[in-house]
PDB file of C-alpha atoms in Angstrom:
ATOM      1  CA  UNK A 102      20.468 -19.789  32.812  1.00  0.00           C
ATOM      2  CA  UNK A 103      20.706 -18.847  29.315  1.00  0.00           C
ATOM      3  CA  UNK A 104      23.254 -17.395  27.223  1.00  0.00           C
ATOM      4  CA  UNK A 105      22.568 -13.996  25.206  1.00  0.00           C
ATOM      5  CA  UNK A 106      19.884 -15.380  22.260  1.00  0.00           C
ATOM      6  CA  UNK A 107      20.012 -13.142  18.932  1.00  0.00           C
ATOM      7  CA  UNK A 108      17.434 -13.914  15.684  1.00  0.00           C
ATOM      8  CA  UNK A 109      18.872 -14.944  13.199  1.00  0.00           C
ATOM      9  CA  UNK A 110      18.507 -13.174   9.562  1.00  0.00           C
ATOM     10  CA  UNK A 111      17.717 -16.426   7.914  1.00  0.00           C
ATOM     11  CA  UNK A 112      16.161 -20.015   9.107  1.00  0.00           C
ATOM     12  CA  UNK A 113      18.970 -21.505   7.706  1.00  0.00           C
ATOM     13  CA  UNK A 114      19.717 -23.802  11.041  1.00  0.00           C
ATOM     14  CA  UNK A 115      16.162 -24.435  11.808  1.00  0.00           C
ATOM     15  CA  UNK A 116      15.022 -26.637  14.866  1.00  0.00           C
ATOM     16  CA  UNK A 117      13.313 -29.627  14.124  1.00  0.00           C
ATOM     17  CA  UNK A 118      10.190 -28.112  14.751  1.00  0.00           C
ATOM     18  CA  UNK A 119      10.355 -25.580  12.413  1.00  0.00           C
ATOM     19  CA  UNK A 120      11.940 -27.462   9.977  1.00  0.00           C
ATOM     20  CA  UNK A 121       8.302 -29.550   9.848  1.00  0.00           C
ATOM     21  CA  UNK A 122       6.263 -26.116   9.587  1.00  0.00           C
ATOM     22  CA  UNK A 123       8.192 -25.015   6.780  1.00  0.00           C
ATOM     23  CA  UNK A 124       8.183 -28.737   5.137  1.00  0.00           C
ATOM     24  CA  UNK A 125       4.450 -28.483   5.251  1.00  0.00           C
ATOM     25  CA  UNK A 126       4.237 -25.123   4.181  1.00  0.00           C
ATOM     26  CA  UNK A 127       6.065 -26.182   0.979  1.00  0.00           C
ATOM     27  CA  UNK A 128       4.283 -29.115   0.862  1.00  0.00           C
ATOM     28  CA  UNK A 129       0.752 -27.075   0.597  1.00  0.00           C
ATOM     29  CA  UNK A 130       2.764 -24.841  -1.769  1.00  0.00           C
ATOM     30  CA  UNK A 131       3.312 -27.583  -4.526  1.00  0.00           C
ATOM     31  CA  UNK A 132       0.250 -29.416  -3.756  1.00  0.00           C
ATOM     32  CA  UNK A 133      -1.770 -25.874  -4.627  1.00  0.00           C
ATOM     33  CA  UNK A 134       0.899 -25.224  -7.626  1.00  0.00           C
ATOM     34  CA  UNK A 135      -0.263 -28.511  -8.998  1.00  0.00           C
ATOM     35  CA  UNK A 136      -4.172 -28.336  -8.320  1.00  0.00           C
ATOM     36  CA  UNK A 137      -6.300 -27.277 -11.392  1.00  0.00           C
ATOM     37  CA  UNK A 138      -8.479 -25.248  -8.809  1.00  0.00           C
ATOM     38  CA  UNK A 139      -6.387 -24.083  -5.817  1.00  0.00           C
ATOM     39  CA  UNK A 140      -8.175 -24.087  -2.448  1.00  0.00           C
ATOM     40  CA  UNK A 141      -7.793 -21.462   0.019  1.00  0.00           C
ATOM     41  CA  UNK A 142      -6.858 -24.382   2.493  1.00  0.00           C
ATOM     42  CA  UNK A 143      -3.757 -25.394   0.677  1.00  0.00           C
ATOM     43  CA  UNK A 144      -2.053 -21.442   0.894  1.00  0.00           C
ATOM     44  CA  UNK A 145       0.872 -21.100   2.318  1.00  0.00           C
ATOM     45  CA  UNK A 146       0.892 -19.935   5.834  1.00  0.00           C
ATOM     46  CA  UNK A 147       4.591 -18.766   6.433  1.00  0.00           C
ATOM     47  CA  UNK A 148       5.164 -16.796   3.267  1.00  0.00           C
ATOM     48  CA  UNK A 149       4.517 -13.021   5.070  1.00  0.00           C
ATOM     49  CA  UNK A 150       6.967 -11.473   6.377  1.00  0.00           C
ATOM     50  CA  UNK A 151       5.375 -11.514   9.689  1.00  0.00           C
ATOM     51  CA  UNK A 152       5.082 -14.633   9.160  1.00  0.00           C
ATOM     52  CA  UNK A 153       8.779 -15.567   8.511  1.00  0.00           C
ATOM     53  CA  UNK A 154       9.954 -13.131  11.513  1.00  0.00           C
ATOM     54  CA  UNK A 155       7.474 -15.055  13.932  1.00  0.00           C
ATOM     55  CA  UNK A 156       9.342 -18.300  12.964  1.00  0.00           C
ATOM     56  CA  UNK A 157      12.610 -16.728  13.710  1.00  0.00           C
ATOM     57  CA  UNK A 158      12.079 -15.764  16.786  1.00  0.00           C
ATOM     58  CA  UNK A 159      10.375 -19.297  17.955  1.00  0.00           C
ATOM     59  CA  UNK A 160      13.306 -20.866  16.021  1.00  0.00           C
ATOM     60  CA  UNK A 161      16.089 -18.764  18.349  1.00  0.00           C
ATOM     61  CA  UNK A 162      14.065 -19.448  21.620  1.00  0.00           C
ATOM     62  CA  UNK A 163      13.564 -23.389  20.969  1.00  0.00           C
ATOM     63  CA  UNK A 164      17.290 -23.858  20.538  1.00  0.00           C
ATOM     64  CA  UNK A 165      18.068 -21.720  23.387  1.00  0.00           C
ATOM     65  CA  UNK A 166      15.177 -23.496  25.753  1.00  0.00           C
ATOM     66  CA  UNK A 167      16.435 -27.051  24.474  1.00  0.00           C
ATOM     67  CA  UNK A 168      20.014 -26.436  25.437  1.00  0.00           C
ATOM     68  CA  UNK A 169      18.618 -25.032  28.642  1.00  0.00           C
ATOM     69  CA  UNK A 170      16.943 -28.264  29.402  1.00  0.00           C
ATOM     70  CA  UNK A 171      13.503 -27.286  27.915  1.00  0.00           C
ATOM     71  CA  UNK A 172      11.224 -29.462  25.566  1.00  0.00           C
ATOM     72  CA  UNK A 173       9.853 -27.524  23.102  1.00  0.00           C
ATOM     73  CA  UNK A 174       5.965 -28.230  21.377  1.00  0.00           C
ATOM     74  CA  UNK A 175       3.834 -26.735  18.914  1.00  0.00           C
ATOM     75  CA  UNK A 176       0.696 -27.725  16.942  1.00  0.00           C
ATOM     76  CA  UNK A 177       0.662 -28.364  12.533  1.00  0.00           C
ATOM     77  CA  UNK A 178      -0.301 -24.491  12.374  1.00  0.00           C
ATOM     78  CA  UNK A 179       2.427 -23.471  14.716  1.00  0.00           C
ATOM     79  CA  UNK A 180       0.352 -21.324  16.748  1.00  0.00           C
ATOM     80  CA  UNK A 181      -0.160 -23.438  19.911  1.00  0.00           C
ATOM     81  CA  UNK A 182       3.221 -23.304  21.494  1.00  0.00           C
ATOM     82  CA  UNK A 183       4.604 -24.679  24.627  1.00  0.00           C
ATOM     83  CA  UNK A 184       7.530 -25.685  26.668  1.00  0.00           C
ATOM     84  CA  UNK A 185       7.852 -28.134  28.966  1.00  0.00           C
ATOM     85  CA  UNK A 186      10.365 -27.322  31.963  1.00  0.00           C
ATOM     86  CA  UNK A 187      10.498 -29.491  34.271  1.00  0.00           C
ATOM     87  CA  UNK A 188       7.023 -30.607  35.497  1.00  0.00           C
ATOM     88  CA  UNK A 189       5.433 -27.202  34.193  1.00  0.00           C
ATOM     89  CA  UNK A 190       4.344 -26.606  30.369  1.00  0.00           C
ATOM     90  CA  UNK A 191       4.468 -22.650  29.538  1.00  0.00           C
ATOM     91  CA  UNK A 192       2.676 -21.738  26.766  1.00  0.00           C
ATOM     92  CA  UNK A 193       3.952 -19.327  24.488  1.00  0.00           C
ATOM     93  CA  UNK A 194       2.123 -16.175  22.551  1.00  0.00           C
ATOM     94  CA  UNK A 195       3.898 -14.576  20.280  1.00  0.00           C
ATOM     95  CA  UNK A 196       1.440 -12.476  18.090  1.00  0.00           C
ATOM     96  CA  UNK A 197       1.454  -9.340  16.065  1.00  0.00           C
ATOM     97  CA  UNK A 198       0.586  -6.217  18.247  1.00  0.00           C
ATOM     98  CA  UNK A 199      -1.471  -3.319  16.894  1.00  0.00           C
ATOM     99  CA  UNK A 200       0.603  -0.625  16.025  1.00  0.00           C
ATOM    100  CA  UNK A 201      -1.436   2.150  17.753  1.00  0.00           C
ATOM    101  CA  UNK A 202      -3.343   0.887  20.416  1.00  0.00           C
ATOM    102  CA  UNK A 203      -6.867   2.744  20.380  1.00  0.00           C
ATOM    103  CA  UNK A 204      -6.935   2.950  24.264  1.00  0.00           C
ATOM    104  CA  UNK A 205      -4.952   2.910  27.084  1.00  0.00           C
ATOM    105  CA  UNK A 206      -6.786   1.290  30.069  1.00  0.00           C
ATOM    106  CA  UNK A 207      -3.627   1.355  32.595  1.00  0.00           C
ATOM    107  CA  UNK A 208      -3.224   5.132  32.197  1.00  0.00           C
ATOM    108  CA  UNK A 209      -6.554   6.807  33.367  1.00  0.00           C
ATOM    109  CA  UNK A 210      -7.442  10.279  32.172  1.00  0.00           C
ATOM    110  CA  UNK A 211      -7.992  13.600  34.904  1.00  0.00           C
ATOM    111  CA  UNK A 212     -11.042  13.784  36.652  1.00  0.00           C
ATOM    112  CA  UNK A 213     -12.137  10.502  35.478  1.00  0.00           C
ATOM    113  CA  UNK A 214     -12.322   7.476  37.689  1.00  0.00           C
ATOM    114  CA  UNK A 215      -9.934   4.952  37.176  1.00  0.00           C
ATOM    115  CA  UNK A 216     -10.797   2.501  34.279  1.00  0.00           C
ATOM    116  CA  UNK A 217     -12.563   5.062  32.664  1.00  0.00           C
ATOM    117  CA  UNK A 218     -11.308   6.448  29.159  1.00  0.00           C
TER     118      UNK A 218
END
């Protein structure tokens, strides 16, 4: 079981994991700093602060799953996530929602068959 898990403010503590995103992302930073014509492909990817938040929250939840016994994966963009516990690898999504969701497909309208909107 684990404890209560807050995000932090900062990624001043951050797992090992995220410690490598953001050493590549400041990698790609100084290597497109340095480049007489910048390519789209070196941009940072974790500058946004969507970006930043999203690496909180993994950061917070791979601690916590680690002390819990969990081992904790991504891939060099950070967007495949996983954690192995026990025999079983969970994936993880943890995406941006749209703020106002055009439809509502659980919640049917009246007189209209369900699905229907």
């Amino acid at each position: 079981m684990l404890d209560k898990v807050s995000v932090p403010r900062a990624l001043d503590r951050p797992h090992r994991l995220i410690a490598a995103l953001l050493a590549a992302d400041e990698a790609r930073r100084e290597k497109r700093a340095r480049a007489a014509d910048p390519s789209a492909l070196d941009a940072s990817t974790f500058d946004t602060p969507i970006e930043r938040r999203r690496l909180r929250i993994l950061n917070c939840l791979f601690l916590a799953l680690e002390r819990a016994g969990g081992k904790p994966s991504l891939n060099r963009d950070g967007r495949d996530v996983r954690v192995e516990v026990g025999q079983s690898s969970v994936p993880i999504v943890l995406e941006r929602i749209a703020a106002s969701p055009r439809t509502r497909p659980c919640s049917p309208t009246r007189g209209q068959p369900r699905g229907w909107s």
